[in-house]
XYZ file of C-alpha atoms in Angstrom:
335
model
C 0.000 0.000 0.000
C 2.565 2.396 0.771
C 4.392 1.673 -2.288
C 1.145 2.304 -4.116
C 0.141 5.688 -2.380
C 4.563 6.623 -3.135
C 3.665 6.079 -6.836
C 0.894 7.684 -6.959
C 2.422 10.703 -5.384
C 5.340 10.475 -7.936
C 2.743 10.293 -10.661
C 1.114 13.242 -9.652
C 4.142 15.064 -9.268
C 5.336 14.280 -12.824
C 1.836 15.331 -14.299
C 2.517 18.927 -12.473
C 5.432 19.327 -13.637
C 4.597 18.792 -17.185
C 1.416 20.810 -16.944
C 3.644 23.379 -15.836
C 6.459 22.830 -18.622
C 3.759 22.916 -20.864
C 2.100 26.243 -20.075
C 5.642 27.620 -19.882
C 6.459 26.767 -23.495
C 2.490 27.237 -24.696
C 1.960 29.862 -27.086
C 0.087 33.068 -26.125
C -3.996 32.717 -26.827
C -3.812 36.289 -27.512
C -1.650 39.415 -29.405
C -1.131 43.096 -29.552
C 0.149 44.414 -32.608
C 0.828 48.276 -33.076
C 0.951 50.216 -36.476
C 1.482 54.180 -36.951
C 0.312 56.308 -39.409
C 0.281 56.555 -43.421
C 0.764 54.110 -46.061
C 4.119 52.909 -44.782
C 1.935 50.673 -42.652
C -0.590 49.616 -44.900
C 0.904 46.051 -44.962
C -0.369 45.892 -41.393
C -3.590 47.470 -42.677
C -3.965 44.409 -44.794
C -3.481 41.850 -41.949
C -5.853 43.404 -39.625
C -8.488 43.301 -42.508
C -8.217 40.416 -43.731
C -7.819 38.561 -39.800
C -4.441 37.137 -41.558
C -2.644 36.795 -37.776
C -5.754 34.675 -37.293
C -5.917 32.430 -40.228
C -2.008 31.597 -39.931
C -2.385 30.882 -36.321
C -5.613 28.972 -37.061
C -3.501 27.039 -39.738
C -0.636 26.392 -37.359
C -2.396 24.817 -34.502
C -2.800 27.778 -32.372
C -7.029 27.758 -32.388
C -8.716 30.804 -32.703
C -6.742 33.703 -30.888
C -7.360 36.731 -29.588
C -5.594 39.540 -31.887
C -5.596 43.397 -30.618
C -4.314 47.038 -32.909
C -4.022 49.760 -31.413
C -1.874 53.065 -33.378
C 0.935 54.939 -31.720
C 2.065 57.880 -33.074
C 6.187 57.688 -33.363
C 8.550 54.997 -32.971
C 9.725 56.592 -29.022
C 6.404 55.965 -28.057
C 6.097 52.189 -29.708
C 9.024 51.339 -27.534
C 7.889 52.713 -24.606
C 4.982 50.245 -25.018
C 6.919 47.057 -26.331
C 9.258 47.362 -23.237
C 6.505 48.234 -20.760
C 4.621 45.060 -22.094
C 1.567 46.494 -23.398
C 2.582 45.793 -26.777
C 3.995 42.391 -28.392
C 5.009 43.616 -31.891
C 5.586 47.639 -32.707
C 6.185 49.408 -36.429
C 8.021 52.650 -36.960
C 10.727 53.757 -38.650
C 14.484 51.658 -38.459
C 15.582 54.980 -36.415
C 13.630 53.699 -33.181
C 14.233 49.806 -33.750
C 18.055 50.396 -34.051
C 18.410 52.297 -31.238
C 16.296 49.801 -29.006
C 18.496 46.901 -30.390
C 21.174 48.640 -29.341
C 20.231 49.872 -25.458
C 18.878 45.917 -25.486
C 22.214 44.540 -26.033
C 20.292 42.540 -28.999
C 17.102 41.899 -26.937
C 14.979 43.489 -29.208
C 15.266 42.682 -33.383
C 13.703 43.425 -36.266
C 10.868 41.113 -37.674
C 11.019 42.351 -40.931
C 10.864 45.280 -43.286
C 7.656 47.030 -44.309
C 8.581 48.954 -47.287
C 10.915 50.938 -49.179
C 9.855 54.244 -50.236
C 11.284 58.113 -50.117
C 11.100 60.379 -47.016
C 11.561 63.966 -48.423
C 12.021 66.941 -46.383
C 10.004 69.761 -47.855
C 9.818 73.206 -46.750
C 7.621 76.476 -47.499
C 10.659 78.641 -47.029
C 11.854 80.184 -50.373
C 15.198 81.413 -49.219
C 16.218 77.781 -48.323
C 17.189 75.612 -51.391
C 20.023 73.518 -49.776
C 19.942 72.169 -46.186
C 22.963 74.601 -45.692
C 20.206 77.141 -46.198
C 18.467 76.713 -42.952
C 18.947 78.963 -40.427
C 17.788 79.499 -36.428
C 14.632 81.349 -37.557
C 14.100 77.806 -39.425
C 12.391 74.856 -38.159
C 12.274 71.214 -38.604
C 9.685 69.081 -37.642
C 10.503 65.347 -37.460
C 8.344 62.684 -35.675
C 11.285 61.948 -32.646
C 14.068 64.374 -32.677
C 17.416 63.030 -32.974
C 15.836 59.362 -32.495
C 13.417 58.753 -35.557
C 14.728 57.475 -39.351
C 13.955 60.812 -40.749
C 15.776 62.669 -37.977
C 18.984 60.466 -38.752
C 19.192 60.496 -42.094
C 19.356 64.543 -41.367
C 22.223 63.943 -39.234
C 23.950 61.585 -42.262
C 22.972 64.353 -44.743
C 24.662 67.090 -42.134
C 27.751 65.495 -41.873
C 28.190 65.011 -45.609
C 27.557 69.321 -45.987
C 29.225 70.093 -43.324
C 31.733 67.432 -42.191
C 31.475 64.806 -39.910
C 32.026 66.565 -36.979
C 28.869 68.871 -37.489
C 26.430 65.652 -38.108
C 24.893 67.645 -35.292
C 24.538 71.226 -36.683
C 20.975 70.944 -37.599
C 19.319 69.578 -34.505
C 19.112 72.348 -32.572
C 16.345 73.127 -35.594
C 14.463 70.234 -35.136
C 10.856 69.979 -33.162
C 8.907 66.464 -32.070
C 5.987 66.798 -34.142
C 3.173 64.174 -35.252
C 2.733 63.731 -39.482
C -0.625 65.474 -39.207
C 0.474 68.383 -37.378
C 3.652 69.315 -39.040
C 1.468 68.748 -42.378
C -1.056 71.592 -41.227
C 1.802 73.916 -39.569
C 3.570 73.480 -42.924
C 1.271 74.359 -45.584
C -0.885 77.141 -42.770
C 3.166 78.454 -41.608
C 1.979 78.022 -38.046
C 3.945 77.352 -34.881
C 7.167 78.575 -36.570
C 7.639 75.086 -38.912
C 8.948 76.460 -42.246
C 10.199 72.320 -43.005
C 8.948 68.898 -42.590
C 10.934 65.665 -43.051
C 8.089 63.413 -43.037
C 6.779 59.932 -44.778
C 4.030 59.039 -47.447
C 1.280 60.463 -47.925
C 1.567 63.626 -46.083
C 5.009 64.819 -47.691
C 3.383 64.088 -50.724
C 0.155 66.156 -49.863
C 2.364 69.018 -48.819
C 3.678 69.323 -52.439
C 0.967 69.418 -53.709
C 1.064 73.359 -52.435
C 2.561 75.131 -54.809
C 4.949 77.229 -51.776
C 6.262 74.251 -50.897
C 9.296 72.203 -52.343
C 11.165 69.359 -51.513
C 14.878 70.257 -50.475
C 16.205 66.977 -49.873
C 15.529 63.436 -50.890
C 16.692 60.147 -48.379
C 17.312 58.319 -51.745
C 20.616 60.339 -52.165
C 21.515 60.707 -49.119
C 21.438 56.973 -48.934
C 22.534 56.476 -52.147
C 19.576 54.156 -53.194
C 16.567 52.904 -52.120
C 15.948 52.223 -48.017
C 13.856 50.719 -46.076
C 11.271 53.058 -44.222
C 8.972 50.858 -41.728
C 9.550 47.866 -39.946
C 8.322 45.686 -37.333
C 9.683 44.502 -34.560
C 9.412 42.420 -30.741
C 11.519 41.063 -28.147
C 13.474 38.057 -28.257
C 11.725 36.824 -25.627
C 8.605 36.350 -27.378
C 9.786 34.859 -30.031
C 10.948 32.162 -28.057
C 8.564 31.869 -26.037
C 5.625 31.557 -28.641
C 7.373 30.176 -31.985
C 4.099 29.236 -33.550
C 2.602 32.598 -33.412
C 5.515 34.350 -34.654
C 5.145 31.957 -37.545
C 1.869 33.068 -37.616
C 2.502 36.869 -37.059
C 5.321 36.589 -40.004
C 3.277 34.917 -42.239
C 0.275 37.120 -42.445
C 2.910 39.862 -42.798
C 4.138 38.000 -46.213
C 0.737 37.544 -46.957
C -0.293 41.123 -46.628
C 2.776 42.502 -48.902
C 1.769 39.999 -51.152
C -1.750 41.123 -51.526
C -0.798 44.725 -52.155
C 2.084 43.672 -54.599
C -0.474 41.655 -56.560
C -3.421 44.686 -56.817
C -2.613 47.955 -55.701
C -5.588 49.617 -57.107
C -7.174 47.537 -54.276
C -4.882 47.895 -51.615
C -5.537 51.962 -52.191
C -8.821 51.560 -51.507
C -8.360 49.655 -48.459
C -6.008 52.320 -47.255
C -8.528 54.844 -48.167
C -10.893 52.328 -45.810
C -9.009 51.528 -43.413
C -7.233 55.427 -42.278
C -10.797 56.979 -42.425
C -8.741 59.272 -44.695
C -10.439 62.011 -46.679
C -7.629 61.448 -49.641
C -8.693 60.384 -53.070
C -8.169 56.636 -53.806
C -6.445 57.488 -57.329
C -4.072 60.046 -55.259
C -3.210 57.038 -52.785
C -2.885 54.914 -56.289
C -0.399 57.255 -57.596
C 1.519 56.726 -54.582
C 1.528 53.316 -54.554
C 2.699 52.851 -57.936
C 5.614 55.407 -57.827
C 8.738 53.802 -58.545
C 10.439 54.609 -55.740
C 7.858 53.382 -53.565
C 7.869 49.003 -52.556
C 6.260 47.038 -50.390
C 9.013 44.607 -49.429
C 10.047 42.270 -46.472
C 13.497 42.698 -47.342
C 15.457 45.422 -45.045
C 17.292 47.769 -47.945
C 20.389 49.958 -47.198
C 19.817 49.737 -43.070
C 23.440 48.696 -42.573
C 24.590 52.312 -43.880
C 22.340 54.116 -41.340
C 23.087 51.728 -37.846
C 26.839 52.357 -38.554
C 26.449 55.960 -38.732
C 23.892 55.878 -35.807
C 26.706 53.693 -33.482
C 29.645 56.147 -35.275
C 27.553 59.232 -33.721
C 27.111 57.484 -30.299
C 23.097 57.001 -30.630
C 23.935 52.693 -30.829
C 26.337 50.979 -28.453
C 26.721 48.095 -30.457
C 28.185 47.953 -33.907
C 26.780 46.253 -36.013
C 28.630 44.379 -38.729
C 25.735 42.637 -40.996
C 22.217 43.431 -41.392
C 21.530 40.299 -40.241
C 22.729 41.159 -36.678
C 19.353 42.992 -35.795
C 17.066 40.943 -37.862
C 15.633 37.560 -36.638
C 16.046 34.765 -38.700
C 13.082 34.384 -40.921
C 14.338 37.261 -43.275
C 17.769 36.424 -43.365
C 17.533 34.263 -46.560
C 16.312 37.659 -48.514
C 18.239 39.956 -50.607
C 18.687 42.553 -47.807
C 21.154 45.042 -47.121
């Protein structure tokens, strides 16, 4: 008998244990995915229209899950929430994503790439035709100053003008603004903005004005096309639910698919989706532009992390794209 009750007590401490084991290595029932605005993120628009997260956890065992979007407006604020745990998987601009991977020692990576598309910096000041041009009564709205993509390719585009030692010259210009407002400060010249470096549509919109112009191009700073948006998590959730990161990665494949494949539909979507007033031919026109791709592949982002750890904004140098990427995307054509 009492080698029957010891048993039975062994037994029922084995069945704990792998109860336990496996709710420690179960994949979450539920997600919180964040996306910002414009059409930079309409592959995200896709997925949460089309319940793709759902139908590629659905497909990989995972049931039917719980998926949550919310919007944040810069890529400061999408880490805030990714570190705080109130988000699981944040998009923004590389800016934010490299300098997280770098304070994380590697903790946090990059899923994969949104897009590739043109960030112009346009301003309604005539006198300024060169970024050399600007001067203290300027000002330069950026989403994150000195952190976001648009505010570091300023600093690579400084220290080409002026040397390398004065990468910083400009910033003392440069305001925090949201898309929207820096649009309608702009075009109205309120608040003292007289430039923009922004992202699709609104510097796009803003041209449309016939005061404003476009004084400098990311193409040629970079020297090519670059990858704009991106999405990325901790490493800790990735390891700790593999299937729905499948899942999560998938839909986003699926989504850039879908746009590749009709993008007379995907503009309408965005249209949809954005509540936006704009005309579904002028979101067409954007769509098509060559410059503009909807890509999983991460494009020039080496360049800009070795200038952001040669400026001090990275601890880490990196010596391969690959090093803040996970896996999955490592078999593309990125650079």
């Amino acid at each position: 008998m009492a080698g029957g009750k010891t048993w039975r007590l062994l037994l029922t401490g084995f069945f704990i244990i792998a109860c336990h084991s496996f709710k420690a290595f179960a994949d979450l029932q539920e997600v919180t995915l964040a996306k910002q605005y414009g059409d930079s993120y309409l592959p995200l628009m896709v997925m949460e229209h089309y319940r793709l997260v759902e139908k590629h956890a659905s497909m990989l065992g995972l049931g039917k899950i719980k998926v949550n979007w919310t919007s944040v407006s810069g890529g400061a604020a999408a880490n805030d929430a990714l570190l705080s745990g109130r988000l699981d998987f944040v998009s923004g601009g590389l800016g934010p994503l490299l300098q997280l991977w770098g304070a994380s020692s590697g903790k946090v990576k990059g899923v994969a790439a949104l897009n590739s598309m043109p960030l112009l910096l346009n301003t309604n000041n005539s006198s300024v035709k060169t970024i050399r041009d600007f001067s203290d009564k300027d000002r330069i709205a950026v989403p994150a100053v000195r952190v976001s993509m648009q505010a570091v390719v300023l600093r690579m585009a400084a220290a080409k003008e002026f040397g390398e030692k004065d990468f910083d010259r400009l910033d003392r210009l440069t305001v925090t603004m949201t898309q929207s407002d820096a649009t309608a400060a702009l075009m109205t010249g309120s608040a003292g903005v007289s430039a923009h470096f922004g992202n699709s549509p609104f510097q796009f919109q803003q041209l449309d004005d016939p005061k404003i112009r476009t004084v400098l191009n990311s193409y040629d700073v970079m020297g090519g096309p670059q990858t704009f948006g991106v999405v990325w998590t901790t490493a800790k959730f990735r390891e700790e639910n593999p299937k729905l990161y499948k899942a999560v990665f998938a839909a986003l494949s699926e989504a850039v698919d879908k746009i590749n494949a009709d993008k007379k539909a995907a503009s309408e979507l965005y249209v949809q989706m954005s509540n936006s007033k704009t005309k579904v031919d002028y979101v067409y026109k954007i769509l098509t532009n060559p410059q503009v791709g909807y890509s999983l592949a991460p494009l020039s982002t080496l360049k800009l992390a070795q200038f952001m750890h040669k400026v001090g904004q990275i601890k880490i140098e990196p010596k391969s794209w690959k090093d803040y990427f996970f896996p999955e995307v490592h078999e593309l054509p990125g650079t």
